[in-house]
């Protein structure tokens, strides 16, 4: 090493200075090391620790850990969505934990999340993601006129889907009357609240929507419009204009706000072209973004819409996020990108997709709990019912909604379906096909009402499967739908229980008291509707009509519709809750079942998991339209 003499400094003097400097630097670096080391002794909650050590906050995959009770509790939780309903039936909500095991403060997460996502090489820029840019890009700003020109058919059909057969038309009118009855009572007793309590004749707010109000109004907008209940639709629209306040400051379920509010407003916009809905939905979409500020970009389940702070459900083991929650954002977020011309929404959901593609799947299956910090699975519980369900639904629907360009969604869906068939699909001794649940390799021979949506899902995906599998998928869809129908016919009320079993001699019946309730859920009817459209087998309309009669007989009360506590007794006990999804889904699917196929044709529309129709995005057409507009 060569020391160059500094001017005016002797060699020995320079040596002295250098050794002083050396000692000083040694002291300084010792101090820094000490301070850094001390971080490890600080409690996890200290902000500075989380900023410096976020990368080491990975959690080991704890297969099979966590309490079984926890798992049972939230098996019902995410899909039920409406907390009080659960509270009043047999399922009680556990309170949200304010002190989860990992950090949840918006600001730190924002800093940490951005950096860690780079580390995981999860691309966030448009150019890095071909699919993302395909889905998100518009050569020009979206306009409603362009969008309408790119539809293949008129959304409401030739004659609003009116069937020519008089009996079917009568049945359709009956469903419309049920909608009007449900709406009128909501309006009379619970206007502006989230849901109607039809026995006590008051409103329910609940804690799922972060202080947002009017869930039944937002969930009903498109149903009212499609049914031609225009006075009611106008009342709903006016409420959105004057009273939908998005500046709430409460704790919301990202999933529920997305499927009901974002989905409901998007559909209302696409069906009507009212800019009001578009403005509202874009404003709301922005408020959901902070939930993604985690080290992996996997959003947490709960978000404070005012502060942007987010955290995991207290009942989700080890601060995990839920597959059916973070996996049920794709459709709405791609549309938010389209309407706002901001790629960020599509980037967020593509990031989730990439992480899921990357991590190892046990037997090709997707467990229900994932750590948003480490990106590892937490517990190996797999279910096509609660906690998992709509993740699978959104894969095939993402493919369909992309005008069949999202090949990645397609591959992921069919691979997942293969794993489901290999590991979960079972045949009962009585010959009923069902989807069991999987707990670390052990089958639980139980199928939830929620899992009954899968008949419709497998049906709509049948045609795009491998040619040799198409008929098989359609048959599988029909078998699952048949099993779900059996779960209805085997009860005294002809309505299906929350969960039914295929063990200890049971064949599609609930064996536990706590599984006997019915909360006006749509999934079985949803599958009837899809299977009707796909096969035109009249039995699906008959089965739908059986459900209408049962709803009328057992769930209709003086002031609305109510869930019931036990489907196996005709001396019914009502749960006093008219769920918003009854207006959004159950009645809409029934109405479509008795309508011609040209009402919301499947060539142009996919339904989000709350039955809000979203249009297929024809990027090429929209871009050509943009070019044409410019040259006109
Ligand atoms: C609805 O909120 C949605 O369908 C959701 O995906 C799960 N279930 C309820 C209705 O049962």
XYZ file of C-alpha atoms and ligand atoms in Angstrom:
643
model
C 0.000 0.000 0.000
C 1.439 3.465 -0.881
C 0.903 6.409 1.492
C 1.199 9.671 -0.341
C 2.621 12.428 1.813
C 0.119 15.180 2.550
C 1.560 18.703 2.164
C 2.861 20.178 5.446
C 2.564 16.936 7.379
C 5.576 14.861 8.459
C 5.599 11.139 7.842
C 5.471 10.359 11.557
C 2.788 13.014 12.112
C 0.768 11.552 9.278
C 1.141 8.057 10.775
C -0.143 9.402 14.104
C -3.131 11.080 12.482
C -3.908 7.932 10.545
C -3.803 5.709 13.577
C -6.042 8.212 15.458
C -8.444 8.116 12.553
C -8.277 4.356 12.514
C -9.118 4.136 16.219
C -11.932 6.619 15.760
C -13.378 4.670 12.837
C -13.068 1.447 14.809
C -14.954 3.048 17.675
C -17.636 4.372 15.321
C -18.193 1.042 13.615
C -18.354 -0.664 17.037
C -21.030 1.814 18.076
C -23.081 1.210 14.921
C -22.836 -2.573 15.373
C -23.913 -2.221 18.991
C -26.924 -0.081 18.079
C -27.951 -2.461 15.316
C -27.540 -5.460 17.599
C -29.658 -3.735 20.223
C -32.556 -3.671 17.747
C -32.930 -7.408 18.247
C -33.656 -6.891 21.926
C -36.420 -4.390 21.300
C -40.056 -5.590 21.289
C -41.511 -6.386 17.838
C -43.916 -3.509 18.023
C -41.182 -0.844 18.026
C -41.380 1.014 14.756
C -37.639 1.446 14.163
C -37.095 -2.289 14.560
C -39.658 -3.072 11.893
C -38.180 -0.568 9.496
C -34.682 -2.035 9.799
C -35.497 -5.690 10.189
C -38.522 -6.203 7.953
C -36.694 -8.707 5.803
C -36.091 -11.044 8.677
C -39.743 -11.093 9.661
C -40.442 -14.291 7.799
C -42.533 -16.866 9.497
C -41.882 -20.534 9.118
C -44.636 -22.532 7.463
C -46.343 -24.181 10.362
C -48.246 -26.990 8.754
C -51.020 -28.196 10.960
C -50.363 -25.613 13.624
C -52.956 -23.226 14.960
C -56.093 -24.117 16.738
C -58.635 -26.342 15.140
C -61.325 -24.165 16.594
C -59.893 -21.188 14.815
C -60.022 -23.066 11.576
C -63.619 -24.146 12.099
C -64.695 -20.678 13.042
C -63.458 -19.024 9.899
C -64.465 -21.858 7.654
C -67.753 -20.079 7.801
C -66.481 -16.620 8.186
C -65.168 -15.101 5.000
C -67.929 -16.283 2.745
C -70.734 -15.494 5.132
C -69.566 -12.015 5.117
C -72.183 -10.571 7.361
C -71.054 -10.643 10.876
C -74.264 -10.146 12.723
C -76.001 -12.835 10.800
C -73.424 -15.201 12.106
C -73.730 -13.836 15.555
C -77.414 -14.476 15.534
C -77.299 -17.901 14.006
C -74.996 -20.494 15.391
C -71.758 -18.970 14.166
C -70.249 -16.383 16.397
C -67.649 -14.000 15.148
C -64.487 -13.748 17.090
C -63.534 -10.163 17.764
C -60.918 -8.689 15.484
C -57.533 -8.696 17.089
C -55.989 -5.249 17.301
C -52.621 -6.761 18.153
C -51.726 -9.273 15.533
C -48.420 -11.059 15.601
C -46.914 -9.028 12.794
C -46.746 -5.347 12.139
C -49.751 -3.719 10.590
C -49.180 -0.053 10.605
C -49.829 1.519 7.317
C -46.804 3.790 7.155
C -44.147 1.233 7.932
C -45.782 -1.331 5.746
C -45.807 1.119 2.918
C -42.050 1.550 3.242
C -41.288 -2.065 3.923
C -43.724 -3.464 1.423
C -42.294 -1.611 -1.550
C -38.745 -2.693 -0.816
C -39.506 -6.285 -0.012
C -41.543 -6.729 -3.109
C -38.506 -5.778 -5.148
C -36.575 -8.409 -3.237
C -39.129 -11.006 -4.179
C -38.769 -9.860 -7.767
C -42.483 -9.497 -7.979
C -42.755 -7.093 -10.826
C -44.724 -3.970 -10.235
C -44.151 -2.075 -13.427
C -46.248 -2.317 -16.498
C -43.374 -3.289 -18.724
C -42.370 -6.167 -16.505
C -45.675 -7.892 -16.824
C -46.915 -8.760 -20.248
C -50.230 -10.090 -19.003
C -50.637 -7.193 -16.672
C -50.107 -4.690 -19.404
C -52.346 -6.625 -21.750
C -55.113 -6.478 -19.239
C -54.518 -3.021 -17.942
C -53.432 -1.033 -20.921
C -55.708 1.107 -22.942
C -54.344 3.039 -25.854
C -56.700 5.786 -24.867
C -58.924 6.727 -21.977
C -61.895 4.468 -21.489
C -65.197 5.816 -22.672
C -68.604 4.288 -22.223
C -69.406 4.732 -25.896
C -66.415 2.656 -26.938
C -67.242 -0.008 -24.404
C -70.821 -0.348 -25.638
C -69.638 -0.756 -29.212
C -67.402 -3.639 -28.164
C -70.221 -5.707 -26.667
C -71.427 -8.536 -28.882
C -75.036 -8.253 -27.791
C -77.427 -5.860 -26.098
C -76.999 -6.356 -22.315
C -80.707 -6.721 -21.643
C -81.540 -8.789 -24.707
C -84.304 -8.335 -27.232
C -87.143 -8.025 -24.760
C -85.391 -7.827 -21.395
C -85.019 -11.585 -21.446
C -88.779 -12.183 -21.296
C -89.377 -15.891 -21.864
C -92.026 -16.890 -24.389
C -93.314 -19.760 -22.268
C -96.133 -18.352 -20.050
C -95.380 -20.535 -17.032
C -91.724 -19.547 -17.026
C -92.749 -15.931 -17.374
C -95.106 -16.243 -14.415
C -92.298 -17.684 -12.360
C -90.025 -14.863 -13.403
C -92.672 -12.344 -12.374
C -92.909 -14.055 -9.007
C -89.189 -13.600 -8.451
C -89.514 -9.951 -9.394
C -92.292 -9.577 -6.850
C -90.016 -11.132 -4.203
C -87.329 -8.597 -5.040
C -89.781 -5.740 -4.759
C -91.036 -7.067 -1.431
C -87.499 -7.430 -0.062
C -86.586 -3.951 -1.331
C -89.731 -2.209 -0.095
C -89.243 -3.568 3.397
C -85.579 -2.650 3.434
C -86.543 0.827 2.308
C -89.277 1.146 4.883
C -87.425 -0.126 7.934
C -83.705 -0.007 7.236
C -83.071 2.631 4.585
C -79.397 3.588 4.480
C -78.379 0.844 6.903
C -76.543 -2.164 5.565
C -79.224 -4.814 5.963
C -82.795 -5.264 7.095
C -83.776 -7.100 10.241
C -87.203 -8.213 9.094
C -88.566 -9.434 12.431
C -87.584 -6.486 14.567
C -88.144 -4.134 11.627
C -84.961 -2.195 11.906
C -81.607 -1.854 10.216
C -78.334 -3.595 10.773
C -74.936 -2.013 10.245
C -72.442 -4.710 11.219
C -68.698 -4.418 11.163
C -67.718 -5.728 7.758
C -67.851 -2.553 5.725
C -65.681 -0.131 7.656
C -68.413 2.364 8.358
C -69.744 2.305 4.812
C -73.533 2.224 4.698
C -76.220 1.062 2.322
C -74.783 -2.385 1.438
C -78.263 -3.568 0.413
C -78.650 -0.545 -1.843
C -75.320 -1.047 -3.607
C -75.899 -4.789 -3.858
C -79.371 -4.198 -5.352
C -78.625 -1.564 -7.989
C -78.021 -3.970 -10.870
C -80.733 -6.438 -9.827
C -83.333 -3.662 -9.777
C -82.126 -2.376 -13.126
C -82.113 -5.781 -14.793
C -85.580 -6.579 -13.444
C -86.877 -3.279 -14.764
C -87.803 -2.003 -11.288
C -86.905 1.498 -12.410
C -88.507 3.558 -9.636
C -86.601 1.493 -7.121
C -83.411 1.694 -9.160
C -83.762 5.482 -9.262
C -84.229 5.653 -5.499
C -81.072 3.592 -5.120
C -79.149 5.782 -7.548
C -80.265 8.919 -5.769
C -79.080 7.516 -2.456
C -75.656 6.850 -3.970
C -75.592 10.428 -5.225
C -76.653 12.088 -2.014
C -75.709 9.748 0.790
C -72.994 7.257 -0.079
C -70.172 8.613 2.036
C -66.837 7.029 1.231
C -64.985 9.033 3.852
C -65.615 6.524 6.554
C -62.982 5.685 9.053
C -63.857 2.178 10.167
C -62.448 -1.303 9.847
C -63.540 -2.978 6.679
C -63.120 -6.413 5.188
C -61.178 -5.810 1.981
C -62.921 -8.810 0.442
C -66.471 -7.811 1.380
C -66.058 -4.180 0.359
C -64.568 -5.318 -2.908
C -67.175 -7.902 -3.883
C -70.206 -5.892 -2.752
C -69.345 -2.196 -3.077
C -66.707 -2.202 -5.803
C -68.493 -4.987 -7.688
C -71.930 -3.378 -7.249
C -70.802 0.072 -8.376
C -68.863 -1.320 -11.341
C -71.889 -3.247 -12.577
C -74.170 -0.300 -12.074
C -71.811 1.793 -14.175
C -71.399 -0.706 -16.989
C -75.137 -1.325 -17.196
C -76.252 2.286 -17.054
C -73.330 4.461 -18.121
C -73.969 6.786 -15.164
C -70.668 8.568 -14.472
C -71.661 8.855 -10.831
C -71.019 5.149 -10.292
C -67.698 5.289 -12.068
C -66.492 8.222 -9.984
C -67.552 6.571 -6.772
C -65.947 3.252 -7.560
C -62.623 4.790 -8.546
C -62.648 6.839 -5.351
C -63.340 3.710 -3.321
C -60.741 1.645 -5.167
C -58.007 4.067 -4.102
C -58.924 3.594 -0.477
C -58.326 -0.133 -0.711
C -54.769 0.104 -2.024
C -52.946 0.475 1.321
C -54.035 -3.072 2.248
C -51.416 -4.286 -0.251
C -48.533 -2.600 1.528
C -47.089 -5.757 2.998
C -43.666 -7.319 2.455
C -45.069 -9.666 -0.186
C -47.811 -7.519 -1.631
C -50.378 -10.076 -0.439
C -53.016 -7.836 1.116
C -54.185 -8.163 4.664
C -57.832 -8.941 5.342
C -58.876 -5.834 7.243
C -58.324 -2.206 6.347
C -59.223 1.066 7.941
C -60.658 3.001 5.023
C -59.755 6.336 6.564
C -56.203 5.827 7.749
C -55.150 3.066 5.355
C -53.931 0.986 8.280
C -54.399 -2.709 7.613
C -54.057 -5.880 9.616
C -54.947 -9.541 9.546
C -58.097 -11.037 10.978
C -57.621 -11.905 14.634
C -59.008 -15.374 13.928
C -56.637 -16.114 11.048
C -53.743 -18.118 12.383
C -50.318 -16.486 12.574
C -51.473 -13.237 11.031
C -52.256 -14.952 7.758
C -54.309 -13.743 4.828
C -57.119 -15.900 3.451
C -56.967 -17.458 -0.009
C -60.599 -16.705 -0.846
C -60.110 -13.105 0.245
C -56.899 -12.064 -1.491
C -57.790 -14.367 -4.389
C -61.110 -12.629 -5.019
C -59.999 -9.212 -6.171
C -58.812 -9.835 -9.697
C -61.961 -9.128 -11.702
C -62.835 -5.906 -9.943
C -59.264 -4.601 -9.864
C -58.725 -5.154 -13.590
C -61.890 -3.123 -14.166
C -60.670 -0.409 -11.816
C -57.592 -0.132 -14.002
C -59.734 0.084 -17.086
C -61.943 2.835 -15.687
C -59.225 4.873 -13.993
C -56.583 4.286 -16.663
C -54.256 3.578 -13.755
C -52.310 0.296 -14.020
C -51.776 0.017 -10.283
C -54.885 -2.083 -9.621
C -53.956 -4.694 -12.194
C -50.377 -4.683 -10.948
C -51.529 -5.415 -7.417
C -53.545 -8.456 -8.410
C -50.999 -9.726 -10.906
C -48.482 -9.583 -8.111
C -50.669 -11.945 -6.060
C -50.936 -14.288 -9.019
C -47.163 -14.314 -9.509
C -46.450 -15.129 -5.907
C -48.954 -17.980 -5.949
C -47.469 -19.343 -9.158
C -44.046 -19.276 -7.617
C -44.581 -21.034 -4.312
C -44.811 -24.759 -3.875
C -48.284 -26.235 -3.731
C -48.857 -29.418 -1.711
C -50.150 -31.955 -4.266
C -50.887 -29.012 -6.537
C -53.448 -27.738 -4.000
C -53.806 -24.209 -2.613
C -54.057 -24.083 1.181
C -56.390 -21.503 2.664
C -53.923 -19.492 4.763
C -50.881 -17.603 3.537
C -48.543 -15.314 5.440
C -48.470 -11.839 3.864
C -45.057 -11.398 5.455
C -43.152 -14.495 4.382
C -45.308 -15.549 1.448
C -45.487 -19.088 2.841
C -48.547 -21.206 3.494
C -49.701 -21.329 7.087
C -51.567 -24.598 7.748
C -52.460 -27.098 5.056
C -56.224 -26.856 4.989
C -57.758 -26.905 1.526
C -61.405 -26.232 0.815
C -63.569 -25.455 -2.182
C -66.069 -24.062 0.305
C -65.432 -21.216 2.769
C -61.891 -19.784 2.841
C -60.943 -21.125 -0.586
C -63.963 -21.033 -2.892
C -63.944 -17.819 -4.891
C -60.176 -17.973 -5.480
C -60.847 -20.815 -7.941
C -63.904 -19.040 -9.307
C -61.828 -15.935 -10.087
C -59.198 -17.920 -11.989
C -61.587 -19.188 -14.642
C -63.528 -15.937 -14.643
C -60.319 -13.920 -15.103
C -59.635 -15.990 -18.188
C -63.149 -15.497 -19.530
C -63.218 -11.802 -18.659
C -59.941 -11.237 -20.510
C -61.667 -12.401 -23.694
C -59.717 -15.626 -23.252
C -56.326 -13.941 -23.494
C -55.178 -14.464 -19.896
C -53.516 -17.816 -20.558
C -51.859 -17.823 -17.194
C -55.217 -17.729 -15.394
C -56.434 -20.526 -17.636
C -53.454 -22.789 -16.921
C -53.622 -22.088 -13.198
C -57.335 -22.864 -13.121
C -57.160 -26.187 -14.967
C -54.120 -27.294 -12.965
C -55.929 -26.449 -9.747
C -59.024 -28.289 -10.940
C -56.952 -31.351 -11.712
C -55.491 -31.295 -8.209
C -58.992 -30.860 -6.772
C -60.256 -33.833 -8.735
C -57.314 -35.977 -7.737
C -57.517 -35.120 -4.050
C -60.938 -33.803 -3.060
C -63.660 -35.066 -5.380
C -65.357 -38.111 -3.869
C -68.273 -40.419 -4.577
C -70.523 -41.328 -1.657
C -71.745 -44.900 -1.052
C -75.113 -43.709 -2.392
C -73.503 -42.477 -5.605
C -73.395 -38.726 -4.907
C -70.367 -36.796 -6.137
C -69.071 -34.257 -3.630
C -66.057 -32.110 -2.767
C -64.465 -33.123 0.520
C -62.140 -30.869 2.494
C -58.452 -31.672 2.914
C -56.465 -31.222 6.115
C -52.818 -31.991 5.590
C -53.670 -35.057 3.527
C -56.632 -36.240 5.612
C -60.087 -35.920 4.104
C -63.008 -34.433 5.966
C -66.110 -35.786 4.204
C -68.061 -32.621 4.489
C -69.282 -30.189 1.854
C -70.316 -26.642 2.687
C -73.274 -24.889 1.077
C -70.686 -22.389 -0.120
C -68.916 -25.124 -2.110
C -72.069 -25.611 -4.177
C -71.075 -22.694 -6.405
C -68.542 -25.115 -7.911
C -71.172 -26.828 -10.072
C -71.594 -23.576 -11.988
C -67.885 -22.812 -11.996
C -66.881 -26.168 -13.438
C -69.728 -25.824 -15.926
C -68.673 -22.443 -17.311
C -65.084 -23.657 -17.568
C -65.933 -26.934 -19.285
C -65.739 -25.682 -22.823
C -62.224 -24.307 -22.548
C -60.726 -27.402 -20.976
C -58.671 -29.916 -22.949
C -60.913 -31.334 -25.718
C -60.937 -34.817 -24.193
C -61.969 -33.359 -20.807
C -64.851 -31.118 -21.879
C -67.685 -33.593 -21.559
C -66.171 -34.878 -18.345
C -66.170 -31.390 -16.830
C -69.746 -30.802 -17.842
C -70.721 -34.133 -16.282
C -68.825 -33.302 -13.117
C -70.583 -29.917 -12.938
C -73.954 -31.630 -13.323
C -73.113 -34.221 -10.656
C -72.047 -31.610 -8.106
C -75.189 -29.575 -8.829
C -77.273 -32.709 -8.397
C -75.647 -33.417 -5.017
C -76.363 -29.872 -3.864
C -79.962 -30.247 -4.964
C -80.100 -33.456 -2.922
C -78.973 -31.529 0.145
C -82.099 -29.386 -0.334
C -84.559 -32.195 -1.030
C -83.424 -34.186 2.012
C -84.525 -31.452 4.409
C -88.048 -30.809 5.684
C -88.042 -27.222 4.397
C -86.507 -28.103 1.002
C -83.758 -25.603 1.735
C -80.175 -26.707 2.182
C -78.093 -26.670 5.378
C -74.891 -24.684 5.819
C -72.842 -27.882 5.590
C -73.691 -31.501 4.848
C -71.735 -34.672 5.369
C -70.974 -38.009 3.811
C -69.787 -40.045 6.762
C -71.293 -42.120 9.562
C -74.149 -43.056 7.245
C -74.937 -39.447 6.266
C -75.607 -38.693 2.600
C -75.827 -34.952 1.916
C -77.364 -34.150 5.298
C -76.100 -32.067 8.206
C -75.187 -34.172 11.196
C -74.354 -31.323 13.547
C -76.885 -28.936 14.976
C -74.569 -26.060 14.219
C -74.619 -26.833 10.478
C -78.378 -26.839 10.030
C -79.014 -23.191 9.291
C -79.787 -21.499 5.972
C -79.081 -17.778 5.606
C -80.635 -17.114 2.183
C -77.459 -18.164 0.418
C -77.330 -18.256 -3.387
C -74.710 -20.906 -4.317
C -77.016 -23.795 -5.138
C -79.326 -21.596 -7.207
C -76.278 -20.037 -8.872
C -75.279 -23.482 -10.135
C -78.842 -24.143 -11.364
C -78.666 -20.921 -13.381
C -75.357 -21.755 -15.053
C -76.348 -25.355 -15.695
C -79.608 -24.174 -17.255
C -77.741 -21.835 -19.581
C -75.247 -24.554 -20.500
C -77.610 -27.482 -20.991
C -81.189 -26.182 -21.143
C -82.197 -29.225 -19.167
C -85.631 -28.224 -17.747
C -84.870 -29.874 -14.421
C -82.768 -26.872 -13.421
C -85.749 -24.554 -13.779
C -87.855 -27.003 -11.788
C -85.253 -27.120 -9.045
C -85.130 -23.328 -9.015
C -88.882 -23.186 -8.645
C -88.735 -25.623 -5.703
C -86.349 -23.167 -4.051
C -88.720 -20.233 -4.727
C -91.567 -22.116 -3.080
C -89.437 -23.037 -0.096
C -88.218 -19.461 0.313
C -91.775 -18.196 0.170
C -92.995 -20.734 2.649
C -90.233 -20.644 5.230
C -88.216 -17.474 4.805
C -90.801 -14.874 3.874
C -92.068 -13.030 6.918
C -94.324 -10.008 7.216
C -91.566 -7.505 6.631
C -89.039 -9.127 4.363
C -87.116 -12.378 4.047
C -85.193 -14.015 6.829
C -82.720 -16.859 7.203
C -83.766 -19.871 9.270
C -81.932 -21.711 12.028
C -82.797 -25.294 11.146
C -83.740 -26.526 7.697
C -84.821 -29.891 9.122
C -87.911 -28.606 10.892
C -90.915 -26.876 9.402
C -91.587 -25.096 12.673
C -89.015 -22.582 11.636
C -87.050 -20.220 13.805
C -85.971 -17.101 11.903
C -82.584 -15.459 12.298
C -83.956 -11.954 11.699
C -81.569 -11.059 8.885
C -82.200 -10.256 5.241
C -78.699 -10.582 3.862
C -77.709 -8.126 1.150
C -76.546 -11.051 -1.005
C -80.138 -12.287 -1.106
C -80.993 -9.239 -3.235
C -77.776 -9.241 -5.149
C -77.357 -12.930 -5.848
C -80.154 -15.291 -4.831
C -82.953 -13.312 -6.449
C -80.865 -12.252 -9.449
C -79.835 -15.816 -10.263
C -83.449 -16.972 -9.903
C -84.607 -14.208 -12.221
C -81.961 -15.122 -14.805
C -82.900 -18.795 -14.497
C -86.428 -17.939 -15.637
C -85.293 -15.504 -18.320
C -84.074 -16.019 -21.857
C -80.341 -16.393 -22.267
C -80.024 -13.006 -23.943
C -80.484 -11.215 -20.637
C -76.877 -10.555 -19.615
C -75.496 -13.018 -22.155
C -72.473 -15.012 -21.015
C -70.708 -14.074 -24.269
C -70.342 -10.563 -22.877
C -70.570 -10.794 -19.089
C -69.011 -12.597 -16.165
C -70.558 -12.369 -12.714
C -68.361 -11.485 -9.806
C -68.729 -13.614 -6.699
C -71.540 -11.372 -5.453
C -73.368 -11.833 -8.798
C -72.519 -8.376 -10.095
C -72.129 -8.625 -13.874
C -68.832 -7.316 -15.250
C -68.219 -7.061 -18.977
C -65.616 -9.060 -20.829
C -62.739 -6.731 -21.715
C -62.071 -6.807 -25.444
C -58.793 -4.957 -25.481
C -58.313 -5.168 -29.233
C -61.762 -3.858 -29.931
C -61.398 -1.048 -27.398
C -58.085 -0.015 -28.917
C -59.455 -0.110 -32.457
C -62.407 1.873 -31.297
C -60.010 4.397 -29.815
C -58.165 4.690 -33.115
C -61.412 5.063 -34.996
C -62.598 7.732 -32.598
C -59.435 9.707 -33.242
C -59.736 9.479 -36.998
C -63.379 10.485 -37.058
C -71.619 -13.874 -0.906
O -71.262 -12.743 -0.216
C -70.615 -14.174 -1.976
O -71.124 -15.127 -2.811
C -69.351 -14.671 -1.417
O -68.431 -15.094 -2.398
C -69.595 -15.834 -0.532
N -70.876 -16.024 -0.092
C -71.807 -15.006 0.068
C -73.168 -15.618 -0.060
O -73.281 -16.877 0.459
